[in-house]
Structure formats: C-alpha cells, structure tokens
Amino acid sequence: MASGDEFDRIFEEYVADIEAALPVVVGWFERLKASRKYTEQGFSIDDIWPSLTGSHPVMIRIFRKHFLRLAILIESLDREEELEDEKEPSEEDWGTDDDDFEDKEDEDEDEYGDRPSEPYQVLIERLRAERTDLYAHFRQFMFIPIGLEDYLLVEREVGNE
C-alpha cells in the first residue's frame, strides 16, 4: 500500500510547478491590471478574474495535472483497501470472534485514517496550511477537473477499464 510519502512527493512537485510558473503568471496579471482593459468598461478586475493569478491557464493546468495524479493515487489506495477487506480470513484468524474486535474500532473513525480522501485536501487545504504565500494565488479558486474524459483517465491509470 502506498504511504504518505507519495502524497508528500506530489505536493512537493505541485509546489515546485507553481513556484516555477509564478514569474510569468504574475507578470501577465500585472500587465493585465496596468492595461485597464476591464476597468475602462466599468468592471473590477476581480469580476473578470476572481482567482486573480490563479485564473491563468498555466495555473489551472498545474492544478489539473496534480489533481488527476492525486485522484489516481486515492482511487488506487481505495481499491487496495477494498481488496484487503474482501480477503478470506487466514487460519491464524480462526477461533477469534468478530465481536472481539468491536471495542477496538472507533465508530466515528474516518475510513481514510490520516490519508487524504480528496485531491483538494492536498492541493488547497495543505497549501493553505503550509505555503500561505502560494495559497494567496488561489484565492477563490473554483476549478475542479470533472467530466467523462478525466474519469476515464483515472480508471485507465488504475487499471479498471
């Protein structure tokens, strides 16, 4: 089963991609603001680009790339856990009563334990907690890559065609 190291690696690559893109993205946004293209028409820049620098196509591409990587990882871990749960008990388990284990399980325990269950937990929530400087570029970021193509990509990568 995959460890938290894989989530850490994806997060670190995500941060590196954002840092590499920022000079170009910030330059684009500064030129856009300086052009007064929207304010002359009575619009606030926030009305047109609510995520500000996060609205740049490169930032959306970076988010999408790592969102899908995380979706594949999470789906793969979910499937591994399902297969583990479906295994027949071994002879070592014979003679134990399922009721013996009931007290050991916390009824309110999250089925995912400590690992993320959704990509946004790594891409947005962790970024907000660990890299507030970069999180500022995703203010009001409202993009979740959805659709049949993305789902099929995840299914194909996980090996469930």
PDB file of C-alpha atoms in Angstrom:
ATOM      1  CA  MET A   1       0.000   0.000   0.000  1.00  0.00           C
ATOM      2  CA  ALA A   2       1.215   3.499  -0.739  1.00  0.00           C
ATOM      3  CA  SER A   3       2.449   5.647   2.065  1.00  0.00           C
ATOM      4  CA  GLY A   4       2.116   9.298   2.884  1.00  0.00           C
ATOM      5  CA  ASP A   5       5.406   9.730   1.043  1.00  0.00           C
ATOM      6  CA  GLU A   6       3.526   9.616  -2.261  1.00  0.00           C
ATOM      7  CA  PHE A   7       1.199  12.397  -1.146  1.00  0.00           C
ATOM      8  CA  ASP A   8       4.224  14.377   0.041  1.00  0.00           C
ATOM      9  CA  ARG A   9       6.024  13.864  -3.276  1.00  0.00           C
ATOM     10  CA  ILE A  10       3.021  15.028  -5.304  1.00  0.00           C
ATOM     11  CA  PHE A  11       2.596  18.053  -3.028  1.00  0.00           C
ATOM     12  CA  GLU A  12       6.277  18.980  -3.365  1.00  0.00           C
ATOM     13  CA  GLU A  13       6.110  18.698  -7.166  1.00  0.00           C
ATOM     14  CA  TYR A  14       2.916  20.778  -7.170  1.00  0.00           C
ATOM     15  CA  VAL A  15       4.627  23.497  -5.113  1.00  0.00           C
ATOM     16  CA  ALA A  16       7.683  23.407  -7.397  1.00  0.00           C
ATOM     17  CA  ASP A  17       5.489  23.742 -10.504  1.00  0.00           C
ATOM     18  CA  ILE A  18       3.664  26.732  -9.013  1.00  0.00           C
ATOM     19  CA  GLU A  19       6.916  28.414  -7.997  1.00  0.00           C
ATOM     20  CA  ALA A  20       8.353  27.910 -11.486  1.00  0.00           C
ATOM     21  CA  ALA A  21       5.244  29.371 -13.146  1.00  0.00           C
ATOM     22  CA  LEU A  22       4.755  32.367 -10.859  1.00  0.00           C
ATOM     23  CA  PRO A  23       7.137  34.851 -12.530  1.00  0.00           C
ATOM     24  CA  VAL A  24       5.305  34.525 -15.858  1.00  0.00           C
ATOM     25  CA  VAL A  25       1.851  34.416 -14.260  1.00  0.00           C
ATOM     26  CA  VAL A  26       2.449  37.423 -12.003  1.00  0.00           C
ATOM     27  CA  GLY A  27       3.864  39.353 -14.974  1.00  0.00           C
ATOM     28  CA  TRP A  28       0.765  38.525 -17.008  1.00  0.00           C
ATOM     29  CA  PHE A  29      -1.524  39.692 -14.231  1.00  0.00           C
ATOM     30  CA  GLU A  30       0.406  42.924 -13.649  1.00  0.00           C
ATOM     31  CA  ARG A  31       0.218  43.738 -17.377  1.00  0.00           C
ATOM     32  CA  LEU A  32      -3.490  42.929 -17.352  1.00  0.00           C
ATOM     33  CA  LYS A  33      -4.127  45.295 -14.427  1.00  0.00           C
ATOM     34  CA  ALA A  34      -1.974  48.023 -15.986  1.00  0.00           C
ATOM     35  CA  SER A  35      -3.888  47.812 -19.270  1.00  0.00           C
ATOM     36  CA  ARG A  36      -7.077  48.930 -17.507  1.00  0.00           C
ATOM     37  CA  LYS A  37      -8.879  46.885 -20.159  1.00  0.00           C
ATOM     38  CA  TYR A  38     -11.709  45.968 -17.810  1.00  0.00           C
ATOM     39  CA  THR A  39     -11.879  48.997 -15.530  1.00  0.00           C
ATOM     40  CA  GLU A  40     -12.496  51.267 -18.518  1.00  0.00           C
ATOM     41  CA  GLN A  41     -15.622  49.209 -19.189  1.00  0.00           C
ATOM     42  CA  GLY A  42     -16.777  49.525 -15.581  1.00  0.00           C
ATOM     43  CA  PHE A  43     -15.629  46.129 -14.339  1.00  0.00           C
ATOM     44  CA  SER A  44     -13.406  45.342 -11.409  1.00  0.00           C
ATOM     45  CA  ILE A  45     -10.518  43.028 -12.219  1.00  0.00           C
ATOM     46  CA  ASP A  46     -11.963  40.702  -9.538  1.00  0.00           C
ATOM     47  CA  ASP A  47     -15.218  40.473 -11.516  1.00  0.00           C
ATOM     48  CA  ILE A  48     -13.440  39.056 -14.547  1.00  0.00           C
ATOM     49  CA  TRP A  49     -10.594  37.138 -12.864  1.00  0.00           C
ATOM     50  CA  PRO A  50     -11.923  36.183  -9.376  1.00  0.00           C
ATOM     51  CA  SER A  51      -8.949  33.919  -8.678  1.00  0.00           C
ATOM     52  CA  LEU A  52      -6.569  36.647  -9.852  1.00  0.00           C
ATOM     53  CA  THR A  53      -3.258  34.953 -10.748  1.00  0.00           C
ATOM     54  CA  GLY A  54      -4.856  31.549 -10.126  1.00  0.00           C
ATOM     55  CA  SER A  55      -7.050  32.220 -13.170  1.00  0.00           C
ATOM     56  CA  HIS A  56      -4.093  31.939 -15.544  1.00  0.00           C
ATOM     57  CA  PRO A  57      -4.289  28.854 -17.799  1.00  0.00           C
ATOM     58  CA  VAL A  58      -0.863  27.673 -16.622  1.00  0.00           C
ATOM     59  CA  MET A  59      -2.049  27.670 -13.008  1.00  0.00           C
ATOM     60  CA  ILE A  60      -5.191  25.776 -13.997  1.00  0.00           C
ATOM     61  CA  ARG A  61      -3.064  23.260 -15.924  1.00  0.00           C
ATOM     62  CA  ILE A  62      -0.784  22.746 -12.900  1.00  0.00           C
ATOM     63  CA  PHE A  63      -3.767  22.266 -10.586  1.00  0.00           C
ATOM     64  CA  ARG A  64      -5.455  19.861 -13.017  1.00  0.00           C
ATOM     65  CA  LYS A  65      -2.292  17.797 -13.522  1.00  0.00           C
ATOM     66  CA  HIS A  66      -1.764  17.237  -9.816  1.00  0.00           C
ATOM     67  CA  PHE A  67      -5.487  16.866  -9.086  1.00  0.00           C
ATOM     68  CA  LEU A  68      -5.646  13.934 -11.504  1.00  0.00           C
ATOM     69  CA  ARG A  69      -2.439  12.403 -10.112  1.00  0.00           C
ATOM     70  CA  LEU A  70      -3.936  12.535  -6.626  1.00  0.00           C
ATOM     71  CA  ALA A  71      -7.281  11.175  -7.846  1.00  0.00           C
ATOM     72  CA  ILE A  72      -5.444   8.187  -9.346  1.00  0.00           C
ATOM     73  CA  LEU A  73      -3.452   7.615  -6.147  1.00  0.00           C
ATOM     74  CA  ILE A  74      -6.523   7.872  -3.913  1.00  0.00           C
ATOM     75  CA  GLU A  75      -8.556   5.582  -6.176  1.00  0.00           C
ATOM     76  CA  SER A  76      -5.722   3.049  -6.206  1.00  0.00           C
ATOM     77  CA  LEU A  77      -5.443   3.111  -2.404  1.00  0.00           C
ATOM     78  CA  ASP A  78      -9.216   2.750  -2.071  1.00  0.00           C
ATOM     79  CA  ARG A  79      -9.179  -0.305  -4.326  1.00  0.00           C
ATOM     80  CA  GLU A  80      -6.252  -1.870  -2.430  1.00  0.00           C
ATOM     81  CA  GLU A  81      -8.111  -1.381   0.841  1.00  0.00           C
ATOM     82  CA  GLU A  82     -11.281  -2.914  -0.621  1.00  0.00           C
ATOM     83  CA  LEU A  83      -9.336  -5.967  -1.796  1.00  0.00           C
ATOM     84  CA  GLU A  84      -7.730  -6.300   1.633  1.00  0.00           C
ATOM     85  CA  ASP A  85     -11.156  -6.146   3.285  1.00  0.00           C
ATOM     86  CA  GLU A  86     -12.524  -8.824   0.934  1.00  0.00           C
ATOM     87  CA  LYS A  87      -9.764 -11.354   1.683  1.00  0.00           C
ATOM     88  CA  GLU A  88     -10.820 -14.601   3.291  1.00  0.00           C
ATOM     89  CA  PRO A  89      -9.632 -14.939   6.868  1.00  0.00           C
ATOM     90  CA  SER A  90      -6.445 -16.947   7.282  1.00  0.00           C
ATOM     91  CA  GLU A  91      -6.120 -19.936   9.590  1.00  0.00           C
ATOM     92  CA  GLU A  92      -4.411 -17.617  12.056  1.00  0.00           C
ATOM     93  CA  ASP A  93      -7.736 -15.802  12.434  1.00  0.00           C
ATOM     94  CA  TRP A  94      -9.667 -18.999  13.149  1.00  0.00           C
ATOM     95  CA  GLY A  95     -11.105 -19.203  16.609  1.00  0.00           C
ATOM     96  CA  THR A  96     -11.461 -15.469  17.050  1.00  0.00           C
ATOM     97  CA  ASP A  97     -14.874 -13.938  17.246  1.00  0.00           C
ATOM     98  CA  ASP A  98     -15.641 -10.818  15.217  1.00  0.00           C
ATOM     99  CA  ASP A  99     -17.207  -9.385  18.366  1.00  0.00           C
ATOM    100  CA  ASP A 100     -13.741  -9.389  19.979  1.00  0.00           C
ATOM    101  CA  PHE A 101     -12.715  -6.596  17.653  1.00  0.00           C
ATOM    102  CA  GLU A 102     -15.738  -4.330  18.058  1.00  0.00           C
ATOM    103  CA  ASP A 103     -14.379  -2.422  21.051  1.00  0.00           C
ATOM    104  CA  LYS A 104     -11.119  -1.745  19.220  1.00  0.00           C
ATOM    105  CA  GLU A 105     -12.819   0.145  16.431  1.00  0.00           C
ATOM    106  CA  ASP A 106     -13.894   3.707  16.921  1.00  0.00           C
ATOM    107  CA  GLU A 107     -17.339   4.110  15.401  1.00  0.00           C
ATOM    108  CA  ASP A 108     -16.590   7.703  14.440  1.00  0.00           C
ATOM    109  CA  GLU A 109     -13.192   6.883  12.939  1.00  0.00           C
ATOM    110  CA  ASP A 110     -12.685   8.190   9.430  1.00  0.00           C
ATOM    111  CA  GLU A 111     -12.438   5.297   6.991  1.00  0.00           C
ATOM    112  CA  TYR A 112      -9.445   7.000   5.359  1.00  0.00           C
ATOM    113  CA  GLY A 113      -7.421   7.323   8.549  1.00  0.00           C
ATOM    114  CA  ASP A 114      -4.798  10.009   8.240  1.00  0.00           C
ATOM    115  CA  ARG A 115      -4.540   9.978   4.471  1.00  0.00           C
ATOM    116  CA  PRO A 116      -6.370  12.405   2.186  1.00  0.00           C
ATOM    117  CA  SER A 117      -9.627  11.195   0.686  1.00  0.00           C
ATOM    118  CA  GLU A 118      -9.946  14.025  -1.862  1.00  0.00           C
ATOM    119  CA  PRO A 119      -7.312  15.784  -4.019  1.00  0.00           C
ATOM    120  CA  TYR A 120      -8.330  19.258  -2.826  1.00  0.00           C
ATOM    121  CA  GLN A 121      -7.166  18.314   0.684  1.00  0.00           C
ATOM    122  CA  VAL A 122      -3.601  18.252  -0.625  1.00  0.00           C
ATOM    123  CA  LEU A 123      -3.832  20.925  -3.317  1.00  0.00           C
ATOM    124  CA  ILE A 124      -5.790  23.590  -1.462  1.00  0.00           C
ATOM    125  CA  GLU A 125      -6.020  22.794   2.248  1.00  0.00           C
ATOM    126  CA  ARG A 126      -2.403  21.694   2.654  1.00  0.00           C
ATOM    127  CA  LEU A 127      -1.205  24.587   0.514  1.00  0.00           C
ATOM    128  CA  ARG A 128      -3.148  26.984   2.756  1.00  0.00           C
ATOM    129  CA  ALA A 129      -1.608  25.425   5.884  1.00  0.00           C
ATOM    130  CA  GLU A 130       1.987  25.080   4.703  1.00  0.00           C
ATOM    131  CA  ARG A 131       2.509  27.658   1.954  1.00  0.00           C
ATOM    132  CA  THR A 132       0.298  30.672   2.544  1.00  0.00           C
ATOM    133  CA  ASP A 133       2.435  32.650   0.092  1.00  0.00           C
ATOM    134  CA  LEU A 134       1.399  30.311  -2.725  1.00  0.00           C
ATOM    135  CA  TYR A 135      -2.135  29.802  -1.459  1.00  0.00           C
ATOM    136  CA  ALA A 136      -2.717  33.540  -1.947  1.00  0.00           C
ATOM    137  CA  HIS A 137      -2.588  32.908  -5.708  1.00  0.00           C
ATOM    138  CA  PHE A 138      -5.553  30.554  -5.461  1.00  0.00           C
ATOM    139  CA  ARG A 139      -7.913  32.973  -3.776  1.00  0.00           C
ATOM    140  CA  GLN A 140     -11.458  31.964  -4.637  1.00  0.00           C
ATOM    141  CA  PHE A 141     -10.113  29.232  -6.922  1.00  0.00           C
ATOM    142  CA  MET A 142     -13.180  27.451  -8.290  1.00  0.00           C
ATOM    143  CA  PHE A 143     -11.862  24.785 -10.601  1.00  0.00           C
ATOM    144  CA  ILE A 144     -12.374  21.068 -10.194  1.00  0.00           C
ATOM    145  CA  PRO A 145     -11.485  18.959 -13.237  1.00  0.00           C
ATOM    146  CA  ILE A 146     -14.563  16.879 -13.846  1.00  0.00           C
ATOM    147  CA  GLY A 147     -16.069  15.088 -16.762  1.00  0.00           C
ATOM    148  CA  LEU A 148     -16.055  11.780 -18.517  1.00  0.00           C
ATOM    149  CA  GLU A 149     -12.580  12.170 -20.010  1.00  0.00           C
ATOM    150  CA  ASP A 150     -10.999  12.772 -16.614  1.00  0.00           C
ATOM    151  CA  TYR A 151     -12.868   9.876 -15.036  1.00  0.00           C
ATOM    152  CA  LEU A 152     -11.846   7.522 -17.837  1.00  0.00           C
ATOM    153  CA  LEU A 153      -8.246   8.647 -17.453  1.00  0.00           C
ATOM    154  CA  VAL A 154      -8.338   7.786 -13.758  1.00  0.00           C
ATOM    155  CA  GLU A 155      -9.978   4.434 -14.423  1.00  0.00           C
ATOM    156  CA  ARG A 156      -7.437   3.576 -17.138  1.00  0.00           C
ATOM    157  CA  GLU A 157      -4.471   4.546 -14.968  1.00  0.00           C
ATOM    158  CA  VAL A 158      -5.741   2.496 -12.046  1.00  0.00           C
ATOM    159  CA  GLY A 159      -6.290  -0.467 -14.340  1.00  0.00           C
ATOM    160  CA  ASN A 160     -10.056  -0.797 -14.248  1.00  0.00           C
ATOM    161  CA  GLU A 161     -11.192  -0.474 -17.814  1.00  0.00           C
TER     162      GLU A 161
END
